[in-house]
CSV table of C-alpha atoms in Angstrom, one decimal:
chain,number,residue,atom,x,y,z
A,1,UNK,CA,87.4,200.0,113.0
A,2,UNK,CA,88.9,200.4,116.5
A,3,UNK,CA,91.2,197.6,117.7
A,4,UNK,CA,88.8,197.2,120.6
A,5,UNK,CA,86.0,196.3,118.3
A,6,UNK,CA,88.2,193.8,116.5
A,7,UNK,CA,89.2,192.2,119.8
A,8,UNK,CA,85.5,192.1,120.7
A,9,UNK,CA,84.7,190.3,117.5
A,10,UNK,CA,87.6,187.8,118.0
A,11,UNK,CA,86.3,187.1,121.5
A,12,UNK,CA,82.9,186.5,119.9
A,13,UNK,CA,84.7,184.1,117.5
A,14,UNK,CA,86.0,182.2,120.5
A,15,UNK,CA,82.5,181.8,121.9
A,16,UNK,CA,81.2,180.7,118.5
A,17,UNK,CA,84.0,178.1,118.3
A,18,UNK,CA,83.0,176.9,121.8
A,19,UNK,CA,79.4,176.5,120.8
A,20,UNK,CA,80.4,174.7,117.6
A,21,UNK,CA,82.8,172.3,119.4
A,22,UNK,CA,80.3,171.6,122.1
A,23,UNK,CA,77.5,171.0,119.7
A,24,UNK,CA,79.8,168.8,117.6
A,25,UNK,CA,80.7,166.6,120.6
A,26,UNK,CA,77.0,166.3,121.5
A,27,UNK,CA,76.1,165.4,117.9
A,28,UNK,CA,78.9,162.9,117.5
A,29,UNK,CA,78.2,161.1,120.8
A,30,UNK,CA,74.4,161.2,120.6
A,31,UNK,CA,74.4,160.3,116.9
A,32,UNK,CA,76.6,157.3,117.7
A,33,UNK,CA,74.2,156.2,120.5
A,34,UNK,CA,71.2,156.6,118.2
A,35,UNK,CA,72.8,154.6,115.4
A,36,UNK,CA,74.0,151.8,117.7
A,37,UNK,CA,70.5,151.5,119.2
A,38,UNK,CA,68.9,151.4,115.8
A,39,UNK,CA,71.4,148.8,114.7
A,40,UNK,CA,70.7,146.6,117.7
A,41,UNK,CA,67.2,146.7,116.4
A,42,UNK,CA,65.1,146.4,119.5
A,43,UNK,CA,61.7,147.0,117.9
A,44,UNK,CA,60.2,149.6,120.3
A,45,UNK,CA,63.5,151.5,120.6
A,46,UNK,CA,63.7,151.5,116.8
A,47,UNK,CA,60.2,152.9,116.4
A,48,UNK,CA,60.7,155.7,119.0
A,49,UNK,CA,64.1,156.4,117.6
A,50,UNK,CA,63.3,156.7,114.0
A,51,UNK,CA,60.4,159.1,114.7
A,52,UNK,CA,62.8,161.1,116.8
A,53,UNK,CA,65.3,161.3,114.0
A,54,UNK,CA,62.6,162.4,111.5
A,55,UNK,CA,61.3,164.9,114.1
A,56,UNK,CA,64.7,166.4,114.7
A,57,UNK,CA,65.4,166.7,111.1
A,58,UNK,CA,62.3,168.6,110.3
A,59,UNK,CA,62.4,171.1,113.1
A,60,UNK,CA,64.4,174.3,112.4
A,61,UNK,CA,67.4,174.6,114.8
A,62,UNK,CA,66.2,178.0,115.9
A,63,UNK,CA,62.9,176.6,117.1
A,64,UNK,CA,64.8,173.9,119.1
A,65,UNK,CA,67.0,176.6,120.5
A,66,UNK,CA,64.0,178.7,121.6
A,67,UNK,CA,62.4,175.6,123.1
A,68,UNK,CA,65.5,174.8,125.1
A,69,UNK,CA,66.3,178.3,126.2
A,70,UNK,CA,62.9,179.8,126.9
A,71,UNK,CA,61.0,176.5,127.3
A,72,UNK,CA,63.3,175.2,130.1
A,73,UNK,CA,63.3,178.7,131.6
A,74,UNK,CA,59.5,178.7,131.7
A,75,UNK,CA,59.5,175.4,133.8
A,76,UNK,CA,62.1,176.9,136.1
A,77,UNK,CA,65.3,175.4,134.7
A,78,UNK,CA,67.7,178.2,134.0
A,79,UNK,CA,70.1,177.4,131.2
A,80,UNK,CA,72.7,179.8,130.0
A,81,UNK,CA,72.5,180.8,126.4
A,82,UNK,CA,75.8,179.1,125.4
A,83,UNK,CA,74.8,175.8,126.9
A,84,UNK,CA,71.3,176.0,125.4
A,85,UNK,CA,72.9,176.6,122.0
A,86,UNK,CA,75.3,173.7,122.4
A,87,UNK,CA,72.5,171.4,123.3
A,88,UNK,CA,70.0,172.6,120.7
A,89,UNK,CA,72.4,172.6,117.8
A,90,UNK,CA,74.0,169.3,118.9
A,91,UNK,CA,70.8,167.5,119.3
A,92,UNK,CA,69.5,168.7,115.9
A,93,UNK,CA,72.7,167.7,114.3
A,94,UNK,CA,72.8,164.3,115.9
A,95,UNK,CA,70.0,163.1,113.6
A,96,UNK,CA,72.4,163.6,110.7
A,97,UNK,CA,75.4,162.2,112.5
A,98,UNK,CA,73.4,159.0,113.2
A,99,UNK,CA,72.9,158.6,109.4
A,100,UNK,CA,76.7,158.9,108.9
A,101,UNK,CA,77.3,156.2,111.4
A,102,UNK,CA,74.6,154.0,110.0
A,103,UNK,CA,76.1,154.3,106.5
A,104,UNK,CA,79.5,153.5,108.1
A,105,UNK,CA,78.1,150.4,109.8
A,106,UNK,CA,77.0,149.1,106.4
A,107,UNK,CA,80.6,149.1,105.2
A,108,UNK,CA,81.5,146.4,107.8
A,109,UNK,CA,80.8,143.0,106.3
A,110,UNK,CA,78.3,140.7,108.1
A,111,UNK,CA,81.0,138.1,108.5
A,112,UNK,CA,83.0,140.5,110.7
A,113,UNK,CA,80.1,140.6,113.1
A,114,UNK,CA,80.0,136.8,113.0
A,115,UNK,CA,83.6,136.6,113.9
A,116,UNK,CA,82.9,138.7,116.9
A,117,UNK,CA,79.8,136.6,117.8
A,118,UNK,CA,81.8,133.4,117.5
A,119,UNK,CA,84.2,134.7,120.2
A,120,UNK,CA,81.2,135.0,122.5
A,121,UNK,CA,80.8,138.8,122.3
A,122,UNK,CA,77.3,140.2,123.0
A,123,UNK,CA,75.5,142.2,120.3
A,124,UNK,CA,76.7,145.4,122.1
A,125,UNK,CA,80.2,144.0,122.4
A,126,UNK,CA,80.3,143.3,118.6
A,127,UNK,CA,79.1,146.9,117.9
A,128,UNK,CA,81.6,148.5,120.2
A,129,UNK,CA,84.6,146.3,119.6
A,130,UNK,CA,84.2,145.2,116.0
A,131,UNK,CA,81.8,147.4,114.0
A,132,UNK,CA,82.2,150.9,115.4
A,133,UNK,CA,86.0,151.0,115.4
A,134,UNK,CA,86.0,149.9,111.7
A,135,UNK,CA,83.5,152.6,111.0
A,136,UNK,CA,85.4,155.6,112.4
A,137,UNK,CA,87.6,156.3,109.3
A,138,UNK,CA,84.4,156.5,107.2
A,139,UNK,CA,82.6,158.9,109.5
A,140,UNK,CA,85.4,161.3,110.3
A,141,UNK,CA,85.1,163.2,107.0
A,142,UNK,CA,81.4,163.8,107.2
A,143,UNK,CA,81.6,164.6,110.9
A,144,UNK,CA,84.2,167.2,110.1
A,145,UNK,CA,82.0,168.6,107.4
A,146,UNK,CA,79.2,168.9,109.9
A,147,UNK,CA,81.5,170.8,112.2
A,148,UNK,CA,82.0,173.4,109.4
A,149,UNK,CA,78.2,173.5,109.3
A,150,UNK,CA,77.9,173.9,113.0
A,151,UNK,CA,80.4,176.8,113.0
A,152,UNK,CA,77.9,178.6,110.8
A,153,UNK,CA,74.7,177.6,112.6
A,154,UNK,CA,76.4,178.6,115.9
A,155,UNK,CA,75.5,182.2,114.9
A,156,UNK,CA,71.9,181.3,115.7
A,157,UNK,CA,72.9,181.5,119.3
A,158,UNK,CA,72.8,185.3,118.8
A,159,UNK,CA,69.0,185.0,118.9
A,160,UNK,CA,69.2,184.0,122.6
A,161,UNK,CA,71.8,186.6,123.4
A,162,UNK,CA,74.9,184.3,123.5
A,163,UNK,CA,77.9,186.7,123.1
A,164,UNK,CA,79.2,185.0,120.0
A,165,UNK,CA,80.6,186.6,116.9
A,166,UNK,CA,77.3,187.7,115.2
A,167,UNK,CA,75.8,189.0,118.4
A,168,UNK,CA,78.9,191.2,119.0
A,169,UNK,CA,78.9,192.1,115.3
A,170,UNK,CA,75.4,193.4,115.6
A,171,UNK,CA,76.3,195.4,118.6
A,172,UNK,CA,79.4,196.8,116.9
A,173,UNK,CA,77.3,197.8,113.8
A,174,UNK,CA,74.7,199.6,115.8
A,175,UNK,CA,77.4,201.3,117.8
A,176,UNK,CA,79.6,202.4,114.9
A,177,UNK,CA,77.3,202.1,111.9
A,178,UNK,CA,80.1,200.4,110.0
A,179,UNK,CA,77.9,197.6,108.7
A,180,UNK,CA,79.9,196.6,105.7
A,181,UNK,CA,83.3,196.7,107.5
A,182,UNK,CA,82.0,194.6,110.4
A,183,UNK,CA,80.4,192.0,108.2
A,184,UNK,CA,83.6,191.9,106.1
A,185,UNK,CA,85.7,191.2,109.2
A,186,UNK,CA,83.3,188.4,110.2
A,187,UNK,CA,83.4,186.9,106.7
A,188,UNK,CA,87.2,187.0,106.7
A,189,UNK,CA,87.3,185.3,110.1
A,190,UNK,CA,84.9,182.6,108.9
A,191,UNK,CA,86.7,181.9,105.7
A,192,UNK,CA,90.0,181.7,107.5
A,193,UNK,CA,88.5,179.2,109.9
A,194,UNK,CA,86.7,177.0,107.5
A,195,UNK,CA,89.1,176.9,104.5
A,196,UNK,CA,91.7,174.7,106.2
A,197,UNK,CA,89.0,172.5,107.6
A,198,UNK,CA,87.4,171.9,104.2
A,199,UNK,CA,90.8,171.1,102.8
A,200,UNK,CA,91.4,168.6,105.7
A,201,UNK,CA,88.1,166.9,104.9
A,202,UNK,CA,89.0,166.5,101.3
A,203,UNK,CA,92.4,165.0,102.1
A,204,UNK,CA,91.0,162.7,104.7
A,205,UNK,CA,88.3,161.5,102.3
A,206,UNK,CA,90.9,160.7,99.7
A,207,UNK,CA,92.9,158.8,102.3
A,208,UNK,CA,90.0,156.8,103.6
A,209,UNK,CA,89.0,155.9,100.1
A,210,UNK,CA,92.5,154.7,99.1
A,211,UNK,CA,92.8,152.9,102.4
A,212,UNK,CA,89.5,151.1,101.9
A,213,UNK,CA,90.7,149.9,98.5
A,214,UNK,CA,94.2,149.2,99.5
B,1,UNK,CA,69.6,136.2,128.5
B,2,UNK,CA,69.4,133.5,131.2
B,3,UNK,CA,71.1,133.3,134.5
B,4,UNK,CA,74.2,131.3,135.2
B,5,UNK,CA,72.1,128.6,136.8
B,6,UNK,CA,70.7,127.6,133.4
B,7,UNK,CA,74.1,127.3,131.8
B,8,UNK,CA,75.5,125.3,134.6
B,9,UNK,CA,75.4,122.4,132.2
B,10,UNK,CA,78.0,124.1,130.1
B,11,UNK,CA,80.5,123.7,132.9
B,12,UNK,CA,79.7,120.2,133.9
B,13,UNK,CA,82.2,117.5,133.0
B,14,UNK,CA,81.3,115.6,129.9
B,15,UNK,CA,80.0,112.2,130.7
B,16,UNK,CA,80.2,109.3,128.3
B,17,UNK,CA,77.9,111.1,125.9
B,18,UNK,CA,78.9,113.4,123.0
B,19,UNK,CA,80.5,116.8,123.6
B,20,UNK,CA,78.1,118.4,121.1
B,21,UNK,CA,75.1,116.8,119.6
B,22,UNK,CA,72.5,118.0,117.1
B,23,UNK,CA,69.3,116.1,116.5
B,24,UNK,CA,67.0,116.4,113.5
B,25,UNK,CA,68.3,119.8,112.3
B,26,UNK,CA,66.2,121.5,109.6
B,27,UNK,CA,67.1,124.9,108.3
B,28,UNK,CA,64.9,126.8,105.9
B,29,UNK,CA,65.9,130.0,104.2
B,30,UNK,CA,62.7,131.5,102.8
B,31,UNK,CA,61.3,128.7,100.6
B,32,UNK,CA,64.3,126.6,100.2
B,33,UNK,CA,65.3,124.1,102.9
B,34,UNK,CA,69.0,123.6,103.1
B,35,UNK,CA,69.1,121.0,105.9
B,36,UNK,CA,66.6,118.2,106.0
B,37,UNK,CA,66.8,116.6,109.4
B,38,UNK,CA,70.5,116.2,110.1
B,39,UNK,CA,71.8,114.3,113.1
B,40,UNK,CA,75.3,115.1,114.1
B,41,UNK,CA,77.5,114.6,117.1
B,42,UNK,CA,81.1,114.9,118.1
B,43,UNK,CA,82.9,113.3,121.1
B,44,UNK,CA,85.6,115.0,123.2
B,45,UNK,CA,88.9,114.7,121.4
B,46,UNK,CA,87.3,113.5,118.2
B,47,UNK,CA,88.2,114.9,114.8
B,48,UNK,CA,85.2,114.9,112.4
B,49,UNK,CA,85.5,116.0,108.8
B,50,UNK,CA,82.4,117.0,106.9
B,51,UNK,CA,82.7,116.6,103.1
B,52,UNK,CA,80.4,117.0,100.2
B,53,UNK,CA,79.7,119.0,97.1
B,54,UNK,CA,79.1,122.7,97.5
B,55,UNK,CA,75.5,123.6,98.4
B,56,UNK,CA,75.2,120.3,100.3
B,57,UNK,CA,74.5,122.2,103.6
B,58,UNK,CA,77.9,121.5,105.3
B,59,UNK,CA,78.6,125.1,106.2
B,60,UNK,CA,75.0,125.7,107.3
B,61,UNK,CA,75.3,122.7,109.6
B,62,UNK,CA,78.5,124.0,111.1
B,63,UNK,CA,77.0,127.5,111.6
B,64,UNK,CA,74.0,125.9,113.3
B,65,UNK,CA,76.3,124.2,115.8
B,66,UNK,CA,77.5,127.6,117.2
B,67,UNK,CA,74.1,129.3,116.5
B,68,UNK,CA,75.4,131.8,114.0
B,69,UNK,CA,72.4,130.3,112.2
B,70,UNK,CA,69.4,129.3,114.2
B,71,UNK,CA,67.9,126.0,113.1
B,72,UNK,CA,64.2,126.0,112.0
B,73,UNK,CA,63.7,122.6,113.6
B,74,UNK,CA,65.7,120.4,115.8
B,75,UNK,CA,67.5,120.2,119.1
B,76,UNK,CA,71.0,121.0,120.2
B,77,UNK,CA,72.8,119.5,123.3
B,78,UNK,CA,76.2,120.4,124.7
B,79,UNK,CA,77.8,118.2,127.3
B,80,UNK,CA,74.3,116.7,127.8
B,81,UNK,CA,72.7,120.1,128.5
B,82,UNK,CA,69.9,121.3,126.4
B,83,UNK,CA,71.1,124.3,124.4
B,84,UNK,CA,68.0,124.9,122.4
B,85,UNK,CA,65.0,123.4,120.7
B,86,UNK,CA,63.3,124.6,117.6
B,87,UNK,CA,60.7,125.8,116.9
B,88,UNK,CA,61.2,127.6,120.2
B,89,UNK,CA,64.6,128.9,120.8
B,90,UNK,CA,67.9,129.0,122.6
B,91,UNK,CA,67.7,128.1,126.3
B,92,UNK,CA,71.1,129.4,127.4
B,93,UNK,CA,73.3,132.5,127.2
B,94,UNK,CA,74.3,132.3,123.6
B,95,UNK,CA,77.5,134.4,124.2
B,96,UNK,CA,78.7,132.0,126.9
B,97,UNK,CA,77.9,129.0,124.8
B,98,UNK,CA,79.7,130.4,121.7
B,99,UNK,CA,82.7,131.3,123.9
B,100,UNK,CA,83.3,127.6,124.4
B,101,UNK,CA,83.3,126.8,120.7
B,102,UNK,CA,86.0,128.3,118.5
B,103,UNK,CA,85.4,129.1,114.9
B,104,UNK,CA,87.8,129.5,112.0
B,105,UNK,CA,86.3,131.0,108.9
B,106,UNK,CA,87.0,130.5,105.2
B,107,UNK,CA,88.0,134.1,104.7
B,108,UNK,CA,89.8,134.4,108.1
B,109,UNK,CA,87.7,137.4,109.3
B,110,UNK,CA,90.5,138.9,111.3
B,111,UNK,CA,89.6,142.3,112.7
B,112,UNK,CA,91.3,144.7,110.3
B,113,UNK,CA,91.5,147.6,112.8
B,114,UNK,CA,93.5,145.5,115.3
B,115,UNK,CA,97.1,144.1,115.3
B,116,UNK,CA,97.6,140.3,115.3
B,117,UNK,CA,98.1,140.4,119.0
B,118,UNK,CA,95.0,142.5,119.7
B,119,UNK,CA,92.9,140.1,117.4
B,120,UNK,CA,94.0,137.3,119.7
B,121,UNK,CA,93.4,139.2,123.0
B,122,UNK,CA,90.0,140.6,122.1
B,123,UNK,CA,88.0,137.6,123.2
B,124,UNK,CA,90.0,136.8,126.4
B,125,UNK,CA,89.9,140.5,127.4
B,126,UNK,CA,86.3,141.3,126.7
B,127,UNK,CA,84.5,138.0,126.9
B,128,UNK,CA,86.6,136.1,129.6
B,129,UNK,CA,87.6,139.4,131.3
B,130,UNK,CA,91.2,138.4,131.7
B,131,UNK,CA,93.8,140.9,132.8
B,132,UNK,CA,95.6,142.7,129.9
B,133,UNK,CA,99.0,141.4,130.8
B,134,UNK,CA,97.9,137.8,131.2
B,135,UNK,CA,96.0,137.9,127.9
B,136,UNK,CA,98.9,139.4,126.1
B,137,UNK,CA,101.4,136.9,127.5
B,138,UNK,CA,99.2,134.0,126.4
B,139,UNK,CA,98.6,135.6,123.0
B,140,UNK,CA,102.4,135.8,122.5
B,141,UNK,CA,102.7,132.1,123.4
B,142,UNK,CA,99.9,131.3,120.9
B,143,UNK,CA,101.6,133.4,118.2
B,144,UNK,CA,104.8,131.4,118.8
B,145,UNK,CA,102.8,128.2,118.6
B,146,UNK,CA,101.6,129.2,115.1
B,147,UNK,CA,105.0,130.4,114.2
B,148,UNK,CA,104.2,134.1,114.0
B,149,UNK,CA,105.7,135.7,117.1
B,150,UNK,CA,107.4,138.3,114.9
B,151,UNK,CA,104.1,139.5,113.6
B,152,UNK,CA,102.5,140.5,117.0
B,153,UNK,CA,102.2,144.1,116.0
B,154,UNK,CA,101.4,143.5,112.3
B,155,UNK,CA,98.0,144.5,111.0
B,156,UNK,CA,96.1,141.8,109.1
B,157,UNK,CA,96.4,143.6,105.7
B,158,UNK,CA,100.1,143.1,105.8
B,159,UNK,CA,99.9,139.4,106.4
B,160,UNK,CA,99.6,136.6,103.7
B,161,UNK,CA,96.5,134.5,103.6
B,162,UNK,CA,98.2,131.6,105.3
B,163,UNK,CA,99.5,133.9,108.0
B,164,UNK,CA,96.1,135.4,108.5
B,165,UNK,CA,94.5,132.0,108.9
B,166,UNK,CA,97.2,131.0,111.5
B,167,UNK,CA,96.4,134.1,113.5
B,168,UNK,CA,92.7,133.3,113.2
B,169,UNK,CA,93.4,129.8,114.6
B,170,UNK,CA,95.5,131.4,117.5
B,171,UNK,CA,92.5,133.8,118.1
B,172,UNK,CA,90.2,130.8,118.4
B,173,UNK,CA,92.7,128.9,120.7
B,174,UNK,CA,93.0,132.0,123.0
B,175,UNK,CA,89.5,131.3,124.2
B,176,UNK,CA,90.6,127.8,125.4
B,177,UNK,CA,87.6,126.4,123.6
B,178,UNK,CA,86.3,122.9,124.1
B,179,UNK,CA,86.2,122.4,120.4
B,180,UNK,CA,86.9,124.3,117.2
B,181,UNK,CA,84.8,124.5,114.1
B,182,UNK,CA,86.7,125.0,110.8
B,183,UNK,CA,84.7,126.2,107.9
B,184,UNK,CA,86.7,125.4,104.8
B,185,UNK,CA,89.8,126.9,106.4
B,186,UNK,CA,92.0,126.5,103.3
B,187,UNK,CA,89.6,127.1,100.5
B,188,UNK,CA,90.5,130.8,100.1
B,189,UNK,CA,94.2,130.2,100.2
B,190,UNK,CA,96.7,130.1,97.4
B,191,UNK,CA,98.0,126.6,96.8
B,192,UNK,CA,101.4,127.2,98.4
B,193,UNK,CA,99.8,128.4,101.7
B,194,UNK,CA,97.5,125.5,102.1
B,195,UNK,CA,100.1,123.2,103.7
B,196,UNK,CA,101.2,125.7,106.4
B,197,UNK,CA,97.6,125.8,107.6
B,198,UNK,CA,96.9,122.1,107.3
B,199,UNK,CA,100.1,121.3,109.1
B,200,UNK,CA,99.1,123.6,112.0
B,201,UNK,CA,95.7,121.8,112.1
B,202,UNK,CA,97.5,118.5,112.2
B,203,UNK,CA,99.5,119.6,115.2
B,204,UNK,CA,96.3,120.7,116.9
B,205,UNK,CA,94.7,117.3,116.2
B,206,UNK,CA,97.8,115.6,117.7
B,207,UNK,CA,97.5,117.8,120.8
B,208,UNK,CA,94.0,116.4,121.3
B,209,UNK,CA,91.8,119.3,120.3
B,210,UNK,CA,88.2,118.4,119.4
B,211,UNK,CA,87.8,119.5,115.8
B,212,UNK,CA,84.9,119.7,113.3
B,213,UNK,CA,86.2,120.5,109.9
B,214,UNK,CA,84.3,121.3,106.7
B,215,UNK,CA,86.8,120.7,104.0
B,216,UNK,CA,87.5,119.7,100.4
B,217,UNK,CA,91.0,118.5,101.4
B,218,UNK,CA,90.3,114.7,101.1
B,219,UNK,CA,93.9,113.6,101.9
B,220,UNK,CA,93.8,115.7,105.0
B,221,UNK,CA,90.5,114.2,106.0
B,222,UNK,CA,91.9,110.8,105.4
B,223,UNK,CA,95.0,111.4,107.6
B,224,UNK,CA,93.5,113.4,110.4
B,225,UNK,CA,89.8,112.5,110.7
B,226,UNK,CA,88.5,109.9,113.1
B,227,UNK,CA,85.2,110.1,111.4
B,228,UNK,CA,84.0,111.4,108.1
B,229,UNK,CA,80.5,112.7,107.4
B,230,UNK,CA,79.5,112.9,103.8
B,231,UNK,CA,76.7,115.3,103.0
B,232,UNK,CA,74.6,116.0,99.9
B,233,UNK,CA,71.4,118.0,99.3
B,234,UNK,CA,71.1,119.0,102.9
B,235,UNK,CA,71.3,115.5,104.3
B,236,UNK,CA,74.0,113.1,105.6
B,237,UNK,CA,74.6,110.5,102.8
B,238,UNK,CA,76.8,108.3,104.9
B,239,UNK,CA,79.2,108.6,107.9
B,240,UNK,CA,81.7,106.3,109.5
B,241,UNK,CA,85.3,105.8,110.6
B,242,UNK,CA,87.7,107.5,108.2
B,243,UNK,CA,89.5,104.4,107.2
B,244,UNK,CA,86.3,102.5,106.4
B,245,UNK,CA,84.8,105.5,104.5
B,246,UNK,CA,87.9,105.8,102.3
B,247,UNK,CA,88.2,102.1,101.6
B,248,UNK,CA,84.8,100.5,101.9
B,249,UNK,CA,82.1,103.1,101.9
B,250,UNK,CA,78.7,101.5,101.5
B,251,UNK,CA,77.1,103.9,98.9
B,252,UNK,CA,78.4,104.5,95.4
B,253,UNK,CA,77.7,108.2,95.9
B,254,UNK,CA,80.1,108.3,98.9
B,255,UNK,CA,82.7,106.6,96.9
B,256,UNK,CA,82.3,109.1,94.1
B,257,UNK,CA,82.5,112.1,96.5
B,258,UNK,CA,85.5,110.8,98.4
B,259,UNK,CA,87.4,109.7,95.3
B,260,UNK,CA,86.7,112.6,93.0
B,261,UNK,CA,86.5,115.3,95.6
B,262,UNK,CA,84.1,118.1,95.5
B,263,UNK,CA,84.8,121.1,93.3
B,264,UNK,CA,83.6,124.5,94.3
């Protein structure tokens, strides 16, 4: 493989990383917003929101991506392929992040909320000052896990022509015909990127658990 | 949420009437009624101890007073203003109402993600919207007042039970409340830590703080309380001036409860 092809793949890797990071931020923020809204329990919001979550979970990410990229294009809003991928993957993943947050909220005893209320905090204040901060250690490991997932689903962006790693890999394969070699390089890059992350999640999980009991 | 106009009453000077008054409070949880029409009031500067066996409704009464629990029936008045009427609901901004009433919990309920100092400044900063520097200065003064100025940066998990409860009291004081509700503040403490908390509460009482205290500490009640309310089965059995109650209570049941004390 020429060094130029390798550089090209690495550049693609950077784009993949960008998409995954962007989608992760969208997912973490939107997931938090969904979980907080659901917790505040305003009935109509809750109804809309839970159907949204179910909907998001059942739609394949690729469909969402096509919808955002081509659908918005059809109504005259031009989105670039990377941004469309960030939004589509982030929104789809937010449905899962929301569940991580909700599970985290359940670890905070009701009496903690009461302590916040007794100071005069509003329901939103109690969520943001008392409940959410205590939840963070519990949601960091699953959120990091979902980042690993996003690194992989980011390759879906190839379908709308985002110049990420798989897209460039396909080009390199058709240019050089070295299918196995190109795929092997991609696999090696992926393993190198995810292994330390997976280790970090395991370590963090152990730390959170011992902290919770200590 | 109502406008400031409705809660104007919260700011009015208390007249001759009680600071806080509950009339005919009923509270039902599902099929069981835990309060059967309780009348309760506290005047400014008064120290009221609520005693009685466990399950008598003391804690529920206390939690109704700051609306952590909404009564099923009854009325609540604060400085003469109508806070709420049930069935029906709250007539004021609940957050502002609660901010005037401190609460100290049996299990402290310090925020574990915050240092002692931040526990104390949370309310002033985010409810009263005080400047950070001012809130921290006052929090340090309060920590000194409860004898824990060295622990400003300590996290709750590193504090003893008695220290936690003293920080919790400082947290309540930081809001400059009109009164403080204490829900069995020493029940979760090891014996050797009970006195440090009770002594602090005695000092608060001497400083003129209005206090409503649910407690099993009868000698404390006898020393500190102006008035003692004895509850059983969700109703007030008897109430009166502390010295009368401990020496010449009318009912035999009161004499039993005050002599023997309630066991949890």
